[in-house]
Coordinates of N, CA and C in Angstrom, one line a residue:
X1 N -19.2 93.2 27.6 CA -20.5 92.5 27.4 C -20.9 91.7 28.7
X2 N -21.6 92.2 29.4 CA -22.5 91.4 30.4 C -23.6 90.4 29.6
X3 N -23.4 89.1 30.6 CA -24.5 88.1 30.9 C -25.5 88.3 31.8
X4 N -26.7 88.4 31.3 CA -27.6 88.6 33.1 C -28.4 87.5 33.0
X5 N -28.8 86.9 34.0 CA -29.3 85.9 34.2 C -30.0 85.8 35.5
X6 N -31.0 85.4 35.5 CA -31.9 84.9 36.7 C -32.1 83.4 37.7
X7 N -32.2 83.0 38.5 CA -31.8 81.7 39.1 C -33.2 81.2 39.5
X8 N -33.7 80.4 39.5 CA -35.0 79.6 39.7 C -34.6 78.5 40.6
X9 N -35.1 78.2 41.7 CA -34.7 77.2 42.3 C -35.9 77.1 43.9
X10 N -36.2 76.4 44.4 CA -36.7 76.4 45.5 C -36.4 76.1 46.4
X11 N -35.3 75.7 46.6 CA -34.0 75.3 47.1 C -32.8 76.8 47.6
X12 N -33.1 77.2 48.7 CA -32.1 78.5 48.7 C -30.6 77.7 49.3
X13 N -30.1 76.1 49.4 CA -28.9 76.0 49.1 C -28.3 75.6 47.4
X14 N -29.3 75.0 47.1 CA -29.0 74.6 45.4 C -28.5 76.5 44.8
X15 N -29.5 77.3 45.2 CA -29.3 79.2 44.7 C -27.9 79.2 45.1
X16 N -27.6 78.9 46.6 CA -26.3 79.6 46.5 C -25.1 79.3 46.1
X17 N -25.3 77.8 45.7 CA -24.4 77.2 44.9 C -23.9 78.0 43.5
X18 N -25.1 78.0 43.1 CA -24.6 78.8 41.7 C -24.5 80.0 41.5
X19 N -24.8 80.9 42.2 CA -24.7 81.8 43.0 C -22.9 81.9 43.2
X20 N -22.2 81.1 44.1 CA -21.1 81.2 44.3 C -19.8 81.0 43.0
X21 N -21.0 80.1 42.5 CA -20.3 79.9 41.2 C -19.9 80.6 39.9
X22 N -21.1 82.0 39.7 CA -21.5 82.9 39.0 C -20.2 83.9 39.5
X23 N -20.0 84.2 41.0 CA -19.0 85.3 41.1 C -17.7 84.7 40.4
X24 N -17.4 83.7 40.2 CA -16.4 83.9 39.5 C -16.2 84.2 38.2
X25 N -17.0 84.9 37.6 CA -17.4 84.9 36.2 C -17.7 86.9 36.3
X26 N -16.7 87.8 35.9 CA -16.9 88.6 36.2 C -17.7 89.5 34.6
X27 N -18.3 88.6 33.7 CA -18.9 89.3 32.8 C -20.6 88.7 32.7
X28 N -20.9 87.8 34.2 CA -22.0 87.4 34.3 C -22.6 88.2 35.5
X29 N -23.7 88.8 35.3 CA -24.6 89.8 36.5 C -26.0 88.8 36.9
X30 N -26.2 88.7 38.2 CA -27.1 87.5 38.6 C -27.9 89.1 38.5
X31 N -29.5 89.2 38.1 CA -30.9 89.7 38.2 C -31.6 89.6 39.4
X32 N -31.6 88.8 39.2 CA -32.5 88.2 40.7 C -32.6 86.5 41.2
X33 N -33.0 86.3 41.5 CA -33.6 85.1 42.5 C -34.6 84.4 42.8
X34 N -35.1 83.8 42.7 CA -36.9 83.4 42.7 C -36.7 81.5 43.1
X35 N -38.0 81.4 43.7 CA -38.3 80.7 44.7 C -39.3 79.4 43.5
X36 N -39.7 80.5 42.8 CA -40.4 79.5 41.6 C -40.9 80.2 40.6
X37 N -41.3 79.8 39.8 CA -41.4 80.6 38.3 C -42.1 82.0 37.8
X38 N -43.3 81.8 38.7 CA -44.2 82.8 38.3 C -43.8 84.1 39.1
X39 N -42.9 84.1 39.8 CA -42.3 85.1 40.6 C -41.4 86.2 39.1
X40 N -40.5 85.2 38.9 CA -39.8 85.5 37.3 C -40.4 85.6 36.3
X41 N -42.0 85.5 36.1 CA -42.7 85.8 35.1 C -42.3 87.1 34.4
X42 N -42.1 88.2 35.6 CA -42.1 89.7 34.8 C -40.6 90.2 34.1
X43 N -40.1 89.5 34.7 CA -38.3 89.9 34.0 C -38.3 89.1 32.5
X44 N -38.5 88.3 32.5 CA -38.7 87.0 31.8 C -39.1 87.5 30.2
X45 N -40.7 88.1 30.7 CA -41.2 88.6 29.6 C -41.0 90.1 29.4
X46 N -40.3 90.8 29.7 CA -39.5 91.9 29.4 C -38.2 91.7 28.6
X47 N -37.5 90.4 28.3 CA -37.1 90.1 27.9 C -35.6 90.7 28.5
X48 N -35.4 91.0 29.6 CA -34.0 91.8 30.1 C -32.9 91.0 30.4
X49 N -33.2 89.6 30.2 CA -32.4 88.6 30.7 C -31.6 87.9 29.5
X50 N -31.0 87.1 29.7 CA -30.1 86.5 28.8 C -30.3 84.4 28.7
X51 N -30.2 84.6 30.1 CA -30.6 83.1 30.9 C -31.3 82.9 31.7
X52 N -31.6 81.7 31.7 CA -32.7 81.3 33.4 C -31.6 80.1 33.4
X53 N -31.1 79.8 34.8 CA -30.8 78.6 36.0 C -31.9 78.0 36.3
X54 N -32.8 77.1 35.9 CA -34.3 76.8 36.1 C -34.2 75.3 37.0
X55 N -34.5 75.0 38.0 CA -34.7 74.0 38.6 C -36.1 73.2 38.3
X56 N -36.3 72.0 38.4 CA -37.7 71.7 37.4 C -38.5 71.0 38.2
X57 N -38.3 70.3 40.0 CA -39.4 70.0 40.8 C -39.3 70.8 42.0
X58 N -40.2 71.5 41.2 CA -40.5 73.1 42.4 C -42.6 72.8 43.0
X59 N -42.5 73.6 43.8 CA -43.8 72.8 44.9 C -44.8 73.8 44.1
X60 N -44.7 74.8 43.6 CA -46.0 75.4 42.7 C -45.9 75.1 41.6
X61 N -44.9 75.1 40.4 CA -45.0 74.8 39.2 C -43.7 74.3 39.0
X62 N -44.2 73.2 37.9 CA -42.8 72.6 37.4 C -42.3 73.2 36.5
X63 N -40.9 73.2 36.5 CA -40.0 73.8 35.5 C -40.1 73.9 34.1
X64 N -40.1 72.6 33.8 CA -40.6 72.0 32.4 C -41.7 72.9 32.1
X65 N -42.9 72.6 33.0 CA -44.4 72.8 32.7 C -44.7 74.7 32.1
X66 N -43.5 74.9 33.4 CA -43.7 76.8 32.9 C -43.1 76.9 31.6
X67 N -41.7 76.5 31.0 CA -41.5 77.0 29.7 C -42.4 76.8 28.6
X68 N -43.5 75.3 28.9 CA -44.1 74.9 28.0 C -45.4 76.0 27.9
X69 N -45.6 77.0 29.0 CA -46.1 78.0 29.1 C -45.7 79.3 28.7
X70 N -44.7 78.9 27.7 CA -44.3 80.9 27.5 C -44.1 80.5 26.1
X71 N -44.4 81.9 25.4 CA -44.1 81.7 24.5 C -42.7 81.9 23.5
X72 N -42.1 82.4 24.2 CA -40.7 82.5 24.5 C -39.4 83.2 25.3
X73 N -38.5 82.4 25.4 CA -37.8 82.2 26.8 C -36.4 82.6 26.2
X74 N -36.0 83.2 27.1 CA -33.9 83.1 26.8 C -33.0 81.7 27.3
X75 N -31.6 81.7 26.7 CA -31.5 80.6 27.1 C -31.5 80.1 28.3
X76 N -32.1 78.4 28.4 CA -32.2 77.8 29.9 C -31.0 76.9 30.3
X77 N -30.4 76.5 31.4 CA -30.2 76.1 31.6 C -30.3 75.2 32.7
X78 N -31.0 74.0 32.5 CA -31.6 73.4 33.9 C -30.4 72.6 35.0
X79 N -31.2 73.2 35.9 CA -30.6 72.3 37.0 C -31.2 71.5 38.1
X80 N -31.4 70.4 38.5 CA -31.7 69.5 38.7 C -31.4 67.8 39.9
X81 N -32.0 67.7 40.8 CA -31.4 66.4 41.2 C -31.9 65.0 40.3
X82 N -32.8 65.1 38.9 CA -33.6 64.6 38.6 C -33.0 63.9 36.8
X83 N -32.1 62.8 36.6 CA -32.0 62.5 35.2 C -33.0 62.5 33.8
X84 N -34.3 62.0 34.6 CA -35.5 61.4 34.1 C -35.8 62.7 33.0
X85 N -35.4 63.7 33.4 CA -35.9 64.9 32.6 C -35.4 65.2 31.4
X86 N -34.2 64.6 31.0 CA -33.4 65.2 30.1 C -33.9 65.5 28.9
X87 N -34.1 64.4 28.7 CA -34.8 64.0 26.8 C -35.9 64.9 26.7
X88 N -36.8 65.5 27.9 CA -37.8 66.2 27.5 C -37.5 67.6 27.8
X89 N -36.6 67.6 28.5 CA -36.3 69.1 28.3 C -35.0 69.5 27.1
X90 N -34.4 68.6 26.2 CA -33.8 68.9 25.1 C -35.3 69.2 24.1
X91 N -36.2 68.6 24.1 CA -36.7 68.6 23.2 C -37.6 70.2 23.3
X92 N -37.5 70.9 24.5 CA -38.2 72.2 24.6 C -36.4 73.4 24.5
X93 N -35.9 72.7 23.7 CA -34.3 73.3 22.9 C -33.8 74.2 24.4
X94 N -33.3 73.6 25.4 CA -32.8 74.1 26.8 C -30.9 73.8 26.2
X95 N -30.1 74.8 26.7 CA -29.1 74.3 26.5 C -28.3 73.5 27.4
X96 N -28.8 73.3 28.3 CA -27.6 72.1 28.7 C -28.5 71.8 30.1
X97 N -28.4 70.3 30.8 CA -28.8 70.0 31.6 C -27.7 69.4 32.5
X98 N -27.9 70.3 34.0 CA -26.6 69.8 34.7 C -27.7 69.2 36.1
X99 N -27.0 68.3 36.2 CA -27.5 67.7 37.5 C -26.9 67.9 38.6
X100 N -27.7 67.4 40.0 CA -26.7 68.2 41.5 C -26.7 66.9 41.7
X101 N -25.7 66.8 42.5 CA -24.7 68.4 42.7 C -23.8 68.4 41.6
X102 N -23.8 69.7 41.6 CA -22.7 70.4 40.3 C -21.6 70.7 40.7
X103 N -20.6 70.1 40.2 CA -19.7 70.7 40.0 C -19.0 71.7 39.5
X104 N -18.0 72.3 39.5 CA -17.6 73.8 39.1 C -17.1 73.6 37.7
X105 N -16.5 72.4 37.4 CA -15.8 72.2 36.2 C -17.4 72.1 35.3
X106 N -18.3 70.9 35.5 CA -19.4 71.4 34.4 C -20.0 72.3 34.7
X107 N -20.3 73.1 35.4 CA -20.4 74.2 35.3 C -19.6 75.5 34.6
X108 N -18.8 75.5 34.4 CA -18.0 76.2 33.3 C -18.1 75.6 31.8
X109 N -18.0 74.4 31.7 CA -18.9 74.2 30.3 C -19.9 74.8 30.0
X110 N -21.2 74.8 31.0 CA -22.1 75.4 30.4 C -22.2 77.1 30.6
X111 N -21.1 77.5 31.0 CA -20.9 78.7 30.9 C -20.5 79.4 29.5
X112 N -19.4 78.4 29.3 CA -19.0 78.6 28.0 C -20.2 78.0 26.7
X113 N -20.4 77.2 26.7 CA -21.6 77.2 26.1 C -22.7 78.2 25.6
X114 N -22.8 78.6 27.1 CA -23.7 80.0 26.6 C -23.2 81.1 26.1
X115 N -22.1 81.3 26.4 CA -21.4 82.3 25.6 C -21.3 82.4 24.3
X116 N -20.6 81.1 23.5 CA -20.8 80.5 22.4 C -22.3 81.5 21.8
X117 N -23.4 80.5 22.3 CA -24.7 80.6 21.7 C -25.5 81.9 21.8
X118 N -25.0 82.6 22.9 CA -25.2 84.1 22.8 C -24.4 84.9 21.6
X119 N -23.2 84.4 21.5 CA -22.3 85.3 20.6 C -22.7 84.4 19.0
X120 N -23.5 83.3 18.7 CA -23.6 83.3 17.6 C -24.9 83.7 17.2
X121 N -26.4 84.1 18.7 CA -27.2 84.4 17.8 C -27.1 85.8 18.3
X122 N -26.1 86.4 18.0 CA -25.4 88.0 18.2 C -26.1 88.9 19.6
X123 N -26.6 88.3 20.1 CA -26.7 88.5 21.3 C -26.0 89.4 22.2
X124 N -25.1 88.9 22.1 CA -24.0 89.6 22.9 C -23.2 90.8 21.9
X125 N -23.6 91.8 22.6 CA -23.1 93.5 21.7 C -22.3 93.8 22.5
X126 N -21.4 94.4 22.5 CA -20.2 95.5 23.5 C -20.8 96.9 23.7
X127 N -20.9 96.6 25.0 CA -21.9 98.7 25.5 C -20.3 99.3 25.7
X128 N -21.0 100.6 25.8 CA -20.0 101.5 26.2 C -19.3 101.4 27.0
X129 N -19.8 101.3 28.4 CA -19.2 101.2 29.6 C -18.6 99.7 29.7
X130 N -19.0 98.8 29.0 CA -17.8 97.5 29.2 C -17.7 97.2 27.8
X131 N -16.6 96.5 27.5 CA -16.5 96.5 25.9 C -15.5 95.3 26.1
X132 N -15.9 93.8 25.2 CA -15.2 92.7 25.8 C -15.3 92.0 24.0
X133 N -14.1 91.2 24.0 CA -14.3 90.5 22.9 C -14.6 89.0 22.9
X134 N -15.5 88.2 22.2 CA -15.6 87.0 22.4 C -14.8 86.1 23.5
X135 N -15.1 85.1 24.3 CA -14.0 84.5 24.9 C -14.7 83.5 25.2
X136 N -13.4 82.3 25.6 CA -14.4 81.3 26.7 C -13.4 81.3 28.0
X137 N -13.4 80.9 28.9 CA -12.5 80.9 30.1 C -12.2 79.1 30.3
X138 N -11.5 78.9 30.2 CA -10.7 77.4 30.9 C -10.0 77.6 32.5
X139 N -10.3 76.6 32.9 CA -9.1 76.2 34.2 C -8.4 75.2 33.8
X140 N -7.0 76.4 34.3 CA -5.6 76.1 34.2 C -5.0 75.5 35.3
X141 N -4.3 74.8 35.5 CA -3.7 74.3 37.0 C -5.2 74.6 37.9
X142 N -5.3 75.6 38.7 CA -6.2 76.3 39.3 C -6.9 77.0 39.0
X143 N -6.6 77.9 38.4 CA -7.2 79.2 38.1 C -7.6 79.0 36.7
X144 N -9.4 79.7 36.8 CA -9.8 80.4 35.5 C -8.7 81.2 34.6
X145 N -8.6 81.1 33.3 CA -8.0 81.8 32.3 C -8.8 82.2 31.1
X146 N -9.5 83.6 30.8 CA -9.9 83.9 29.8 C -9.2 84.0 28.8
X147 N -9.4 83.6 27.2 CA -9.0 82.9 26.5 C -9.6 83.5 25.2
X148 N -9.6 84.9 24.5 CA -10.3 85.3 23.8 C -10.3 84.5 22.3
X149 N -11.4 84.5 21.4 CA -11.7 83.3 20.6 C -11.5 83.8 19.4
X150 N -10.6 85.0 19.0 CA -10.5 85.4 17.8 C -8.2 84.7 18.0
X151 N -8.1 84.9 18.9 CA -6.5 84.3 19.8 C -6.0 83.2 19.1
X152 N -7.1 81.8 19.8 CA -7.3 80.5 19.0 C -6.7 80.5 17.9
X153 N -5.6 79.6 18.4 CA -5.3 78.7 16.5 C -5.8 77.5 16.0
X154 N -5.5 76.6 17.2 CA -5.7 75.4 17.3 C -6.0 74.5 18.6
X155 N -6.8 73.6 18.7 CA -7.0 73.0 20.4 C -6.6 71.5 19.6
X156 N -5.5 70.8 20.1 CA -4.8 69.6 20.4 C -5.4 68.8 21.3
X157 N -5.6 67.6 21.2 CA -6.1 66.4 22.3 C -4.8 65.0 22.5
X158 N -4.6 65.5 24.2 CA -3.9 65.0 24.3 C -3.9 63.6 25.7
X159 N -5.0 62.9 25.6 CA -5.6 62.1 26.1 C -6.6 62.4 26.7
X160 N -6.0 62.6 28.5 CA -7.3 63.5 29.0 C -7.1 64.9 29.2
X161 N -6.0 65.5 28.1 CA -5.6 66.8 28.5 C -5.9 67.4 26.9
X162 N -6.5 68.8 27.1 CA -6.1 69.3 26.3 C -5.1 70.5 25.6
X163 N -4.6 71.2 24.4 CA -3.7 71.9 24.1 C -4.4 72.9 24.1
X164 N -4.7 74.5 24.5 CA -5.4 75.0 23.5 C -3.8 76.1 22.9
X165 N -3.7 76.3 21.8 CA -2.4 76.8 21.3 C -3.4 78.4 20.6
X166 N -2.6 79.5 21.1 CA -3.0 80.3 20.9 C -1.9 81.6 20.0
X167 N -2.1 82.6 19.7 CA -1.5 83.6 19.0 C -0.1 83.7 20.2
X168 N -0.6 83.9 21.1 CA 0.5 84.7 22.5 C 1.6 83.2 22.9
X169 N 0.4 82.5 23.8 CA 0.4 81.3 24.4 C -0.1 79.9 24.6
X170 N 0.1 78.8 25.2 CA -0.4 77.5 24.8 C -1.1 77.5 26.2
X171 N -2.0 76.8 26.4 CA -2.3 76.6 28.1 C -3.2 75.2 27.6
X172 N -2.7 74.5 29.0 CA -3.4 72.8 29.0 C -4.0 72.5 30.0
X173 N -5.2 72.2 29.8 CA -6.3 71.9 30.9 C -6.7 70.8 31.2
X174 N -7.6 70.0 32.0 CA -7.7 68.6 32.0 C -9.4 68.7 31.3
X175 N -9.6 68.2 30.1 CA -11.0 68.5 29.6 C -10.8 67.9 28.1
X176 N -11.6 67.1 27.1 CA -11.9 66.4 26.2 C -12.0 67.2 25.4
X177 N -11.6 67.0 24.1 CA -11.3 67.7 22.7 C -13.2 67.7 22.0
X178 N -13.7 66.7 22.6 CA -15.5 66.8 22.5 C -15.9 68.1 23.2
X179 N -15.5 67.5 24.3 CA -16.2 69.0 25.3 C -15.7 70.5 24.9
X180 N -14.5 70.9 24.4 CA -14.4 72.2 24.1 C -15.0 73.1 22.9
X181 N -14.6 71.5 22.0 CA -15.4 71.9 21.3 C -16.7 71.9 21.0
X182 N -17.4 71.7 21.5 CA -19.0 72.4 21.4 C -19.2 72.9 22.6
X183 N -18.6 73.9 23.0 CA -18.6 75.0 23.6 C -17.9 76.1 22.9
X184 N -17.1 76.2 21.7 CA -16.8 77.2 20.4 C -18.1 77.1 19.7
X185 N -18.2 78.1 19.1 CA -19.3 79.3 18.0 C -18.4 77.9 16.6
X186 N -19.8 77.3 15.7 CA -19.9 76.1 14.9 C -19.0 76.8 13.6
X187 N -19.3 78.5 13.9 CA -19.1 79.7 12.7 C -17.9 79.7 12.5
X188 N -16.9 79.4 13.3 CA -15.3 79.9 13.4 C -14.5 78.6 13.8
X189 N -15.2 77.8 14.1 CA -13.7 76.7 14.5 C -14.9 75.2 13.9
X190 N -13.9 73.7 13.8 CA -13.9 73.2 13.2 C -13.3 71.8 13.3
X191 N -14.0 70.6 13.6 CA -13.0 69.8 14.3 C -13.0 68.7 13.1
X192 N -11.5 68.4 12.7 CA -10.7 68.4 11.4 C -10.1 67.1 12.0
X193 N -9.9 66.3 13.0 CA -9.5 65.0 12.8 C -9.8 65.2 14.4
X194 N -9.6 63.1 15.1 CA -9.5 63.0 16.1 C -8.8 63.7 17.1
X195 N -8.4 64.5 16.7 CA -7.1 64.9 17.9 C -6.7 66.7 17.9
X196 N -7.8 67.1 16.8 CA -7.7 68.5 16.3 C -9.0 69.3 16.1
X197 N -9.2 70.2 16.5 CA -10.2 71.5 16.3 C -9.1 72.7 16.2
X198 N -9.6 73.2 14.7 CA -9.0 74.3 14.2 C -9.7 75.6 14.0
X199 N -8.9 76.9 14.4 CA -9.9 77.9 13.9 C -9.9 77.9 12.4
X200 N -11.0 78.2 11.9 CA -10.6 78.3 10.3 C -10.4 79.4 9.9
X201 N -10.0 80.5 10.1 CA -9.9 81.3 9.6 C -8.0 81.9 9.8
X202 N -7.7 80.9 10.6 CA -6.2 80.9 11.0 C -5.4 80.2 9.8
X203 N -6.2 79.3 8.7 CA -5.7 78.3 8.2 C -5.1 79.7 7.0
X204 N -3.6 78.6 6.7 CA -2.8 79.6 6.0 C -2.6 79.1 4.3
X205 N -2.7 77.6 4.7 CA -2.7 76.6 3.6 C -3.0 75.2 3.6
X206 N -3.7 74.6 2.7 CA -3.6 73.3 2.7 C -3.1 72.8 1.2
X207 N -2.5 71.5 1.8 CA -1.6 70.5 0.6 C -2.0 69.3 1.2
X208 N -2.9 68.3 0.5 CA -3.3 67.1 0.4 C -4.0 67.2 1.4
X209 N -3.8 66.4 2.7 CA -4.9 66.3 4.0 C -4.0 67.0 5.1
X210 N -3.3 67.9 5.0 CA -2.3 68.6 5.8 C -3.0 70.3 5.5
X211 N -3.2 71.3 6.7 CA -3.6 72.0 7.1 C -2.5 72.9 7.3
X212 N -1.8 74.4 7.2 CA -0.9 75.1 7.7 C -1.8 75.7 8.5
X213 N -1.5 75.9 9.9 CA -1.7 76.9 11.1 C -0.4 77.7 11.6
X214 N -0.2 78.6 11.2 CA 1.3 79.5 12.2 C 2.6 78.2 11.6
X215 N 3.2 77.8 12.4 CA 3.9 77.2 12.1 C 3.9 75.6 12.4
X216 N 2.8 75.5 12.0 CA 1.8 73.1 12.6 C 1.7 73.5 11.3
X217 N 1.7 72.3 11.4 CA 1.0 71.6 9.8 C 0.1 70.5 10.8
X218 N -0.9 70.0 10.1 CA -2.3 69.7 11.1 C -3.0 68.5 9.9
X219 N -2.7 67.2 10.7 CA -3.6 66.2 9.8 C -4.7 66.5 9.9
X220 N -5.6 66.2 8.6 CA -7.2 66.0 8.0 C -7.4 64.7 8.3
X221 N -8.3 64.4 9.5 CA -8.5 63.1 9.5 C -9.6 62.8 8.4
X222 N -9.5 61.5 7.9 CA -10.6 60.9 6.6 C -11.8 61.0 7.0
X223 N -12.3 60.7 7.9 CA -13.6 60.6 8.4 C -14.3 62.5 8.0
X224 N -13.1 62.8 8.2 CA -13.6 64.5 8.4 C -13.2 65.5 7.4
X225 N -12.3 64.7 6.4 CA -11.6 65.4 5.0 C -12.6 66.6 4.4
X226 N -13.6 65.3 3.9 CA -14.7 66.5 2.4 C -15.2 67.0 3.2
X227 N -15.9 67.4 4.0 CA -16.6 68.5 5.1 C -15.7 69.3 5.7
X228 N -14.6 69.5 6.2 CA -13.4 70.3 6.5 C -13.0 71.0 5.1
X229 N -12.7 70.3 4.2 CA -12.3 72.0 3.4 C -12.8 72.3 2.4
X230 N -13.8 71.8 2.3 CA -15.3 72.7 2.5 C -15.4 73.9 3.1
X231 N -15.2 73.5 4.2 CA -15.6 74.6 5.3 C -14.7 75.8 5.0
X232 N -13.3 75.2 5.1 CA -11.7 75.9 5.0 C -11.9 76.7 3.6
X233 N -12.3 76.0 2.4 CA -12.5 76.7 1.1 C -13.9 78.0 1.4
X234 N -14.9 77.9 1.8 CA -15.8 78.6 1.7 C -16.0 79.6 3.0
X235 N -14.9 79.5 3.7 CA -14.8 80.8 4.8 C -15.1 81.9 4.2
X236 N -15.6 83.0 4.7 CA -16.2 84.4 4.3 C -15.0 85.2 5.1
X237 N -14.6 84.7 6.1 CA -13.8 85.6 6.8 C -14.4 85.3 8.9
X238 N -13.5 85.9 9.6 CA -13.6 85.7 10.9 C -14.9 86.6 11.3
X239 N -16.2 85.5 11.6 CA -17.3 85.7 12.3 C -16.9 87.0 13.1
X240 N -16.1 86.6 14.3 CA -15.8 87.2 15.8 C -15.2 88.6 15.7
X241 N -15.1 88.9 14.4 CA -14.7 90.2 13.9 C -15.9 91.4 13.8
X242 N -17.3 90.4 12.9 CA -17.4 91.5 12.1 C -18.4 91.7 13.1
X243 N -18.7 93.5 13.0 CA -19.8 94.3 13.5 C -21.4 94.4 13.7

């Protein structure tokens, strides 16, 4: 499953930032490049894209001003030297607003993010010639690790680190049990007390506010009890499966 996406910016050092950033993402294909919006008008509305990198004080049209001009867009993600914007570009439903300079670490949040929200509004199909299963990628020590999301058992928070514990392996990254989780699909995982996000579909049993995963047993925090097994009781089965 390729990502394709297009980069908006007027700025050709801001482009090559994310640009540099993008190669390390070998299931994301950059489209093209554009100086400012109406250049991207035609890809746009062909709908061949997945994402726009949208910068928003551009010298012919503002960023903002063009989506408020279409009648619909793929996901955006803006980027920005500019805070002032936020609130109004959540409210034109952008998925994430990163400001510069960016860093590589939020930048892979919102990578994963999009993944997520591609793969929940099914977006993302497997072609023939590449054939990939749901994932999100974390950095490990150094290195990116893709991390496929059917694997997931459980992600642990362990101050400023996280667990993520998987079928194979465990791997710990420096990143908030907030942040991971809402970069997981709402459909398949599940955050079940302060210190835990569970896949649900891994759960083997529960007794009182205790959770079986593989071999954890997993407190139900109170705040999060009656909406967790809820959730845990009314599973249909693993989203990330079906066809």
């Amino acid at each position: 499953m390729i990502i394709k996406c297009i980069i908006i910016d007027d700025e050709p050092l801001a482009i090559s930032v994310i640009e540099s950033f993008i190669k390390e993402f070998k299931n994301i294909e950059i489209i093209g490049t554009f100086n400012n919006p109406l250049e991207a008008l035609p890809i746009i509305e062909q709908n061949d894209i997945d994402a726009i990198f949208l910068d928003i004080n551009m010298p012919r049209m503002n960023g903002l001003e063009f989506l408020k001009s279409l009648q619909e867009y793929p996901q955006v993600i803006i980027t920005t030297a500019y805070k002032e914007y936020a609130l109004e570009s959540y409210e034109l439903e952008v998925l994430d607003y990163l400001v510069k300079p960016i860093s590589f670490n939020r930048f892979l949040k919102s990578v994963n993010k999009l993944t997520a929200r591609l793969i929940s509004n099914k977006k993302l199909q497997p072609t023939r010639e590449f054939k990939q299963s749901p994932h999100i990628f974390l950095k490990v020590d150094k290195k990116l690790v893709k991390i496929l999301l059917e694997d997931i058992l459980y992600i642990e928070s362990l101050k400023d680190y996280i667990r993520v514990c998987t079928i194979e392996d465990n791997y710990m990254s420096h990143k908030s049990l907030s942040s991971i989780s809402e970069e997981l699909p709402s459909e398949n995982f599940i955050r079940i007390h302060k210190s835990y996000t569970i896949a649900i579909d891994k759960v083997k049993s529960i007794e009182g506010n205790l959770v079986e995963i593989g071999e954890k047993r997993i407190p139900i925090g109170r705040n999060y009890a009656i909406h967790a097994k809820q959730r845990i009781l009314n599973n249909k089965g693993n989203l990330l499966n079906k066809k």
